[in-house]
XYZ file of C-alpha atoms in Angstrom:
593
model
C -41.665 24.057 -28.988
C -38.909 23.621 -25.472
C -40.960 22.478 -21.886
C -39.923 25.010 -19.301
C -36.842 21.230 -18.325
C -35.620 22.530 -21.865
C -33.173 25.141 -20.698
C -29.883 26.017 -18.075
C -28.594 28.774 -16.816
C -25.573 30.554 -17.182
C -25.014 34.237 -14.819
C -22.544 36.504 -14.085
C -24.504 37.275 -10.700
C -25.590 40.469 -12.077
C -28.409 38.094 -14.368
C -28.962 34.930 -15.815
C -29.563 33.662 -19.771
C -31.769 30.688 -20.636
C -29.923 28.764 -23.586
C -32.721 25.606 -24.791
C -30.970 21.931 -25.856
C -31.378 23.700 -29.688
C -28.622 25.669 -28.684
C -30.243 29.063 -28.631
C -30.704 31.577 -25.542
C -34.264 32.504 -25.638
C -34.156 34.468 -22.255
C -31.523 37.380 -20.547
C -31.979 41.043 -18.785
C -29.075 43.392 -19.428
C -28.032 45.179 -17.257
C -29.223 43.353 -13.955
C -32.438 40.768 -13.518
C -35.372 42.425 -12.900
C -33.606 44.762 -16.402
C -35.783 44.175 -19.624
C -34.693 41.595 -21.554
C -33.456 41.407 -24.782
C -33.772 38.013 -25.704
C -37.345 36.728 -25.496
C -37.655 34.270 -27.117
C -38.956 32.136 -24.322
C -42.148 34.086 -23.572
C -42.820 35.217 -28.165
C -41.436 33.567 -30.761
C -37.495 34.193 -33.087
C -38.361 37.598 -33.772
C -39.202 38.919 -29.896
C -35.256 38.030 -29.774
C -32.675 34.913 -28.892
C -29.095 33.682 -30.562
C -28.966 29.591 -31.479
C -25.471 28.233 -32.247
C -25.833 25.358 -33.794
C -25.100 22.811 -37.125
C -27.493 23.989 -39.493
C -30.559 20.913 -39.560
C -29.904 20.482 -36.195
C -33.007 20.695 -33.608
C -31.484 19.458 -30.349
C -28.679 18.249 -28.325
C -26.135 15.352 -28.309
C -25.912 15.868 -24.675
C -25.268 18.602 -22.443
C -23.814 20.020 -18.881
C -22.112 21.325 -16.784
C -18.515 21.483 -16.001
C -18.022 19.900 -13.014
C -19.048 22.405 -9.996
C -19.525 24.948 -12.226
C -21.785 27.308 -14.360
C -20.228 26.606 -17.147
C -22.624 25.085 -20.015
C -21.244 22.548 -22.112
C -23.225 21.736 -25.413
C -22.356 19.005 -27.652
C -24.282 17.685 -31.054
C -22.546 14.276 -32.810
C -23.506 15.377 -37.040
C -22.849 12.906 -40.215
C -19.646 14.752 -40.508
C -17.980 15.203 -36.806
C -19.074 16.440 -33.630
C -18.814 19.792 -32.141
C -19.256 21.433 -28.453
C -20.133 24.945 -27.805
C -19.339 26.156 -24.139
C -21.477 29.157 -22.709
C -20.700 32.157 -19.846
C -21.010 34.512 -18.572
C -17.989 36.594 -16.974
C -18.090 38.288 -13.511
C -17.979 41.188 -14.944
C -15.955 44.012 -14.791
C -18.294 46.866 -15.827
C -20.177 45.258 -18.276
C -22.308 41.938 -19.303
C -20.650 39.995 -21.591
C -22.133 36.271 -22.986
C -19.225 33.817 -23.879
C -20.275 31.552 -26.782
C -16.922 29.770 -27.595
C -17.586 26.792 -30.760
C -14.962 23.694 -30.104
C -14.954 20.845 -32.883
C -13.987 16.906 -31.775
C -13.965 15.095 -34.793
C -14.413 14.949 -37.913
C -15.570 18.522 -39.990
C -18.640 20.704 -38.740
C -20.726 23.585 -40.382
C -21.730 25.728 -37.171
C -24.727 28.724 -37.604
C -24.832 31.465 -35.368
C -27.612 33.549 -35.702
C -28.503 36.492 -33.300
C -31.928 38.136 -33.553
C -31.297 41.208 -30.088
C -34.541 42.640 -29.824
C -35.292 44.809 -26.644
C -37.148 46.375 -23.924
C -38.363 42.709 -23.534
C -38.951 41.633 -27.552
C -41.039 44.536 -28.592
C -37.564 46.824 -30.321
C -35.652 46.288 -33.280
C -31.731 47.684 -32.621
C -30.191 49.682 -35.693
C -26.908 47.812 -36.053
C -23.849 48.323 -38.202
C -20.828 47.076 -38.430
C -18.354 48.959 -36.246
C -13.960 47.654 -35.237
C -14.286 43.637 -36.406
C -18.465 44.301 -34.224
C -21.372 44.431 -34.963
C -22.946 47.141 -33.250
C -26.970 46.869 -32.189
C -27.763 50.887 -30.690
C -31.957 50.806 -29.800
C -32.168 54.354 -27.194
C -30.241 53.465 -24.445
C -29.337 50.735 -24.538
C -26.253 49.441 -27.055
C -24.972 45.589 -27.621
C -21.456 44.857 -28.885
C -20.696 40.564 -31.310
C -17.425 40.462 -32.184
C -16.252 36.744 -33.029
C -12.679 35.385 -32.461
C -11.653 35.134 -34.826
C -13.387 36.478 -37.170
C -15.692 34.418 -39.161
C -18.169 34.956 -41.873
C -21.151 37.311 -41.122
C -23.968 38.773 -42.742
C -26.942 41.222 -41.960
C -30.557 39.432 -43.257
C -33.886 39.761 -41.793
C -33.779 41.506 -39.330
C -31.044 39.209 -37.934
C -26.957 39.170 -37.509
C -25.749 35.814 -39.386
C -22.471 33.771 -39.102
C -21.449 30.278 -41.027
C -18.591 29.058 -40.230
C -16.819 25.068 -40.668
C -14.823 23.868 -37.393
C -12.236 20.961 -37.398
C -10.755 18.690 -34.153
C -9.275 21.106 -31.785
C -10.304 23.948 -33.371
C -12.283 26.536 -31.472
C -14.204 30.370 -32.230
C -15.526 32.229 -29.954
C -18.495 34.870 -29.723
C -18.593 37.610 -27.186
C -21.853 40.032 -26.690
C -21.274 42.651 -24.385
C -23.952 45.232 -23.314
C -23.479 49.441 -22.321
C -25.318 51.841 -22.244
C -25.242 53.664 -25.733
C -24.350 56.948 -24.380
C -21.511 54.952 -23.619
C -17.737 53.686 -24.906
C -17.565 50.643 -25.172
C -16.207 48.654 -22.476
C -12.951 47.451 -22.794
C -13.277 43.785 -24.432
C -12.655 39.927 -22.906
C -10.485 37.566 -23.730
C -13.312 34.812 -23.897
C -10.732 32.635 -23.570
C -9.395 33.698 -20.107
C -12.632 34.525 -19.467
C -12.995 30.639 -19.483
C -10.292 29.740 -17.256
C -11.571 32.143 -14.821
C -14.626 31.702 -14.449
C -13.828 27.201 -14.246
C -11.641 27.996 -11.249
C -13.632 30.763 -9.330
C -16.937 28.791 -9.362
C -15.052 25.460 -8.284
C -13.089 27.146 -6.095
C -16.775 28.439 -4.587
C -17.884 25.013 -4.790
C -15.497 23.698 -2.807
C -16.320 25.727 0.251
C -19.576 24.024 1.417
C -18.938 21.497 4.598
C -21.570 19.359 3.158
C -20.549 15.160 2.838
C -23.101 12.928 2.933
C -25.113 11.444 -0.213
C -26.068 12.969 -3.559
C -23.575 15.655 -3.093
C -23.401 16.756 -6.261
C -27.259 18.039 -6.468
C -26.598 19.813 -3.407
C -23.294 21.685 -5.368
C -25.348 21.751 -8.414
C -28.536 23.682 -5.904
C -26.596 25.801 -4.106
C -24.672 27.408 -7.499
C -28.032 27.922 -8.336
C -28.535 30.051 -5.120
C -25.180 32.353 -5.915
C -26.542 32.323 -9.479
C -29.475 34.604 -8.088
C -27.448 36.244 -6.018
C -27.358 39.929 -7.313
C -23.238 40.239 -5.753
C -23.837 44.207 -5.639
C -26.322 43.713 -2.719
C -26.429 39.976 -1.300
C -30.808 40.192 -2.860
C -31.605 35.923 -4.123
C -34.015 36.735 -6.603
C -36.891 33.904 -5.999
C -35.577 33.681 -10.453
C -34.461 34.900 -13.589
C -38.144 34.994 -15.274
C -41.429 35.784 -15.363
C -44.524 35.019 -15.834
C -43.894 30.632 -17.112
C -46.513 29.467 -16.104
C -47.944 27.165 -13.588
C -50.486 25.874 -15.497
C -49.901 24.851 -19.319
C -51.997 27.981 -20.813
C -53.081 29.647 -17.935
C -53.070 33.096 -16.525
C -51.199 32.362 -13.504
C -48.011 33.792 -15.250
C -46.341 36.170 -12.261
C -42.655 37.847 -11.925
C -40.537 36.190 -9.502
C -37.302 38.792 -10.386
C -37.318 40.386 -7.057
C -36.178 38.844 -3.345
C -39.543 38.022 -0.879
C -38.733 38.053 2.456
C -40.806 34.463 2.408
C -37.526 32.512 1.337
C -35.391 34.753 4.952
C -35.196 32.070 7.012
C -34.869 29.046 5.387
C -32.393 29.978 2.826
C -30.380 31.888 5.216
C -30.329 28.276 6.972
C -29.659 27.109 3.391
C -26.548 29.071 3.690
C -25.187 28.628 7.219
C -24.910 24.750 7.453
C -23.434 24.722 4.173
C -20.506 26.823 5.785
C -21.368 30.715 3.800
C -21.342 32.820 6.027
C -19.940 35.120 3.609
C -22.898 35.249 1.672
C -25.828 34.382 4.497
C -23.854 37.665 5.383
C -25.247 39.331 2.511
C -28.401 37.976 2.457
C -28.819 39.314 6.075
C -27.233 43.166 5.562
C -29.225 42.982 2.312
C -32.842 42.008 4.536
C -31.315 45.016 6.833
C -31.393 47.067 4.649
C -34.970 46.296 2.475
C -37.016 46.233 5.938
C -35.676 49.730 7.472
C -38.154 52.307 8.761
C -41.951 52.005 9.424
C -43.292 48.141 10.845
C -46.214 49.391 9.249
C -44.632 49.112 5.599
C -43.011 46.649 5.811
C -43.258 44.543 2.710
C -43.229 40.861 1.555
C -41.357 41.549 -1.319
C -38.201 44.142 -2.237
C -35.960 44.515 -5.558
C -32.159 43.060 -6.173
C -31.676 47.096 -4.174
C -33.886 47.296 -1.937
C -37.224 49.046 -3.924
C -40.075 49.224 -2.911
C -42.303 50.339 -5.563
C -42.580 46.809 -8.376
C -45.828 48.478 -10.015
C -46.947 45.153 -12.213
C -48.980 45.492 -15.939
C -48.899 43.707 -19.012
C -47.400 42.697 -21.911
C -49.615 42.110 -24.587
C -47.533 41.762 -27.421
C -45.684 38.347 -25.851
C -48.152 35.203 -26.784
C -46.670 33.928 -23.581
C -44.483 29.964 -23.053
C -47.013 27.913 -24.939
C -49.685 30.372 -24.876
C -49.872 31.272 -21.436
C -51.270 34.917 -21.181
C -50.636 37.757 -20.352
C -47.439 38.036 -19.500
C -46.275 40.138 -17.168
C -43.899 42.588 -15.440
C -43.666 43.574 -11.927
C -45.784 42.534 -9.764
C -48.441 43.763 -7.301
C -48.851 41.345 -4.296
C -45.449 43.948 -3.315
C -49.164 45.974 -1.714
C -50.738 42.778 -0.238
C -50.499 42.351 3.589
C -49.177 39.271 4.999
C -47.947 38.935 8.252
C -45.783 36.556 8.135
C -43.617 38.523 7.523
C -42.394 39.755 10.489
C -41.620 36.464 12.169
C -39.273 35.461 8.213
C -37.153 38.757 9.578
C -37.538 38.603 13.734
C -36.274 34.590 12.647
C -33.390 35.854 10.207
C -32.130 37.434 11.991
C -32.303 35.915 15.252
C -30.851 33.408 13.481
C -28.189 34.851 12.537
C -26.694 35.653 15.451
C -26.681 32.332 17.259
C -25.599 30.707 14.027
C -21.879 33.711 15.027
C -22.381 36.395 11.868
C -20.995 39.659 13.107
C -23.957 41.317 14.683
C -24.766 44.455 13.419
C -25.931 48.190 15.242
C -29.557 48.233 16.356
C -30.635 44.926 15.094
C -32.278 44.613 18.570
C -34.316 47.008 18.422
C -35.675 46.379 14.798
C -36.564 43.404 16.506
C -38.177 44.576 19.008
C -40.483 47.668 17.496
C -41.446 44.604 14.411
C -42.813 43.092 18.006
C -44.687 45.893 19.180
C -46.343 46.235 16.096
C -47.468 42.737 15.803
C -48.910 43.179 19.080
C -51.831 44.655 17.650
C -51.316 43.865 14.093
C -51.514 40.456 14.183
C -54.946 40.026 15.019
C -55.814 41.358 11.023
C -56.296 38.711 8.283
C -53.675 39.694 5.745
C -53.226 37.742 1.746
C -51.231 34.709 3.488
C -47.463 33.494 2.811
C -49.290 32.136 -1.417
C -50.541 36.141 -1.712
C -54.122 35.246 -2.747
C -55.670 37.323 -4.126
C -59.494 36.505 -2.829
C -59.306 38.432 0.172
C -58.034 38.309 3.136
C -57.882 35.562 5.853
C -57.012 34.203 9.429
C -54.083 32.415 7.525
C -52.958 29.913 10.491
C -49.132 30.267 8.972
C -49.472 33.414 9.414
C -50.184 33.227 13.214
C -48.189 30.693 13.123
C -44.883 33.041 12.230
C -46.345 35.995 14.820
C -45.452 33.299 17.820
C -41.773 32.490 16.611
C -41.631 36.676 16.152
C -42.585 36.688 19.287
C -40.117 33.025 20.509
C -37.117 34.702 19.300
C -37.063 37.887 20.899
C -38.424 35.737 24.261
C -35.206 34.008 23.621
C -33.123 36.299 22.694
C -33.888 38.292 25.783
C -33.409 35.221 28.285
C -29.961 34.375 26.871
C -29.355 38.245 26.152
C -30.611 40.143 29.838
C -28.657 43.132 28.621
C -30.628 43.672 25.650
C -33.220 44.705 27.365
C -37.338 44.967 26.477
C -40.589 43.572 28.128
C -40.040 40.636 28.953
C -43.292 39.402 30.270
C -45.162 41.397 27.302
C -43.821 38.597 24.799
C -44.357 36.233 27.020
C -48.008 36.716 27.177
C -48.205 37.919 23.593
C -46.248 35.197 22.530
C -48.357 32.733 24.665
C -51.866 34.050 23.600
C -51.204 34.261 20.337
C -49.965 29.935 20.856
C -53.522 29.614 22.317
C -55.663 31.014 19.820
C -53.895 28.555 16.723
C -54.605 26.365 19.037
C -57.893 26.953 19.717
C -59.567 28.476 16.170
C -57.150 27.260 13.226
C -57.517 23.900 14.837
C -60.209 20.524 13.995
C -59.897 18.256 16.834
C -62.447 15.920 14.390
C -59.992 14.928 11.468
C -57.134 15.767 13.923
C -55.685 18.531 11.423
C -54.581 22.413 11.181
C -56.483 23.992 9.000
C -55.688 26.880 6.281
C -57.295 29.303 7.770
C -59.807 29.866 11.126
C -62.980 28.436 10.079
C -61.631 26.865 7.657
C -62.093 23.005 6.135
C -59.250 23.596 3.644
C -55.576 23.033 4.530
C -52.285 24.585 3.957
C -49.404 22.844 2.695
C -48.084 26.238 4.820
C -48.532 24.152 8.353
C -46.128 20.884 7.185
C -43.629 23.966 8.699
C -45.447 23.927 12.378
C -42.683 20.852 13.404
C -39.670 22.880 12.195
C -40.457 26.526 14.228
C -41.265 24.833 16.907
C -45.204 26.028 17.875
C -45.204 21.980 18.368
C -43.009 19.473 18.945
C -42.682 17.099 16.338
C -44.203 13.954 18.478
C -46.763 16.432 18.802
C -50.511 13.803 17.769
C -51.683 17.422 16.316
C -48.312 17.387 14.586
C -48.789 14.243 13.257
C -53.083 14.729 12.365
C -51.657 16.853 10.096
C -49.471 15.606 8.154
C -51.247 12.630 7.193
C -54.294 15.224 6.664
C -52.132 17.295 3.908
C -50.499 13.756 2.340
C -54.583 12.533 2.203
C -55.764 15.974 0.940
C -53.254 17.517 -0.496
C -51.189 15.056 -2.041
C -50.694 14.546 -5.737
C -49.215 11.030 -6.971
C -46.876 11.721 -3.717
C -46.714 15.367 -3.759
C -47.548 18.272 -2.585
C -49.989 21.067 -3.754
C -49.909 24.266 -1.875
C -53.742 24.010 -1.422
C -56.941 22.574 -2.613
C -57.168 21.470 -5.829
C -60.152 24.491 -6.184
C -58.410 27.007 -5.333
C -60.095 30.739 -7.728
C -62.526 31.252 -4.434
C -58.738 31.284 -2.251
C -56.363 33.139 -5.199
C -58.710 34.413 -7.193
C -57.864 33.613 -10.286
C -58.784 30.645 -13.079
C -57.540 26.893 -13.104
C -55.168 24.645 -11.462
C -51.788 24.740 -10.664
C -49.231 22.182 -10.852
C -47.537 19.959 -6.940
C -45.144 22.701 -4.933
C -41.682 21.463 -5.615
C -40.968 23.432 -1.725
C -43.745 22.394 0.247
C -42.770 18.501 -0.472
C -39.354 19.144 0.701
C -41.434 20.519 2.872
C -42.777 17.435 3.603
C -39.473 15.395 3.238
C -38.481 17.323 6.629
C -41.629 16.657 8.649
C -41.401 13.131 7.780
C -37.988 12.613 9.061
C -38.540 15.212 12.019
C -41.569 12.740 13.464
C -39.638 9.014 13.051
C -40.425 8.859 9.470
C -37.146 9.076 7.924
C -37.768 5.777 5.532
C -40.223 7.697 4.022
C -38.798 11.232 3.351
C -35.635 9.572 1.836
C -37.986 7.881 -0.859
C -39.731 10.641 -1.247
C -36.266 12.755 -1.287
C -34.649 10.655 -4.046
C -37.866 10.957 -5.474
C -37.736 15.202 -6.054
C -33.861 14.897 -6.796
C -35.888 12.388 -10.535
C -38.123 16.090 -11.377
C -35.113 17.614 -11.557
C -33.635 18.073 -15.275
C -30.983 16.896 -17.240
C -28.726 19.147 -15.771
C -29.865 19.152 -11.797
C -32.644 22.286 -12.229
C -35.682 22.845 -10.507
C -38.955 25.084 -11.640
C -41.356 25.301 -9.145
C -43.700 23.163 -8.948
C -44.725 19.454 -10.884
C -47.310 18.569 -13.628
C -47.977 14.999 -12.736
C -49.603 14.489 -14.920
C -48.176 15.666 -18.110
C -44.579 14.773 -16.630
C -43.204 18.160 -16.802
C -41.877 21.015 -14.955
C -43.852 24.441 -14.463
C -43.559 28.211 -13.485
C -40.707 30.069 -12.748
C -37.731 28.442 -13.621
C -34.774 27.901 -11.584
C -36.156 28.408 -8.650
C -34.734 29.584 -5.976
C -37.414 28.099 -3.184
C -37.102 24.456 -4.990
C -33.340 25.024 -4.764
C -33.305 26.036 -1.045
C -35.261 22.520 -0.564
C -33.474 20.206 -1.088
C -30.310 21.877 0.169
C -32.317 21.926 3.295
C -33.687 18.660 3.190
C -30.665 16.950 2.522
C -28.567 18.791 5.950
C -31.899 17.224 7.405
C -31.545 13.677 6.476
C -28.161 13.671 5.369
C -26.620 16.107 7.391
C -23.812 13.944 10.050
C -23.183 11.359 6.886
C -20.483 11.652 5.564
C -19.832 10.465 1.408
C -19.710 6.882 1.045
């Protein structure tokens, strides 16, 4: 069985596929990130859909890598008879999504086999397959997919799959194109797979060249930015947390969630990374998605939305899927959408303030929206909530949530002080800011241990408290900040990395089991150490985190320090955002070399 780190990502900025080291595409949702998967072997077995191209008898590729500064993946197989390369990509679509797989002989003469099993609706529906115009056409309900090869190779149907076998010599190529479209519509125009490869390389490399970061580890920063771009739903600018659902946070456990949605918690950190790296257009698109998504009654603000701002994301289970490594249930949708998280109000206000300071084109009524959100917080901030980590064990007065309320008030005060013509009750906002600050320092701080705590009256800690100096709630050299950082390292540290909260988490989040070290939180520790003058420690930790990425530079949500494995949905935007922001903090003023 493949591990999470054995996969690589390809995509077309509307959906994405995971390709394993065995040459199999094991996850692909069409036509959007949040659509039902037509390849779901990732969460089941071969009968739930996959597409493998490899020399017969070869279980694992020799090596693989992305083409420089692109999302084009090359997988090389070296056999006793010669070597062959499979190039995988999803070109920018015009109307329909295409998955292109190009087989090229590198040396000798190698036999290659393609096995395609399409299974619509998360692996539950076997389509009807027929021949038409040199294609294999698969149809089931609303879904239709067309497979062709250039040039045509011997293809046959067997065991509810479509199989091809052929040989390639050095310099010879065979390209496969799989195209999806709604079954009630005519077949889309054919794409040239070789032209698609050239255009994809040109477009990705041109995009990567816009990055203004020139410091150390630029290749990893670029890979993280390309990953964020790949997780962006191009039509709306929304960025999904991950392209997968139900990859477990604990091997064989029940902490399996659907991350194919857009979280407001990511907004400020995402915007900061894009702006600092020079991607103003992408930052503006994310800001505009945010404005559309949160429009309406502030009492109805959600912690997450769909790709186009959809609000209903009902959670249900897929019992026919056995789960990754037996981790069940497999979930679709996310009931956390119904939670109250006061921190998201601060994230939204902070994001819009950051966008204004960075010089993004100002939108009408943005200040009015921010003002309405702050007015809501004047009374709502006293409520307990589910907090940043979406716990399912009951509401509490989470300190991070209250700090983000302070952030909302602080950014509005600063905005009005700078642009008084925008109007607002400056004294009332200052009073709110001061009141929240005073209460957090009184009720959320443990003087005996010199640390802020996860919630009022609780002895537990929370890695989100590492963000306190970044928000400006207290200066980095404040003894309470230094004490909190040291306490988190001591109590939440796991082999030098950081867990989100206590290992005995069942009471807090309502679920059994454990989870791994949270990579985004460990990147927060990198920044906190740097801000408090421990830059050498920060750089050493950053280097270690880079070493946890897989062979093509991708990170999941968490890391299992015992077994040395990635855990959770993959690749994870939050982790890659943390990598970019940490690199910019540590090396942003340095030049390469």
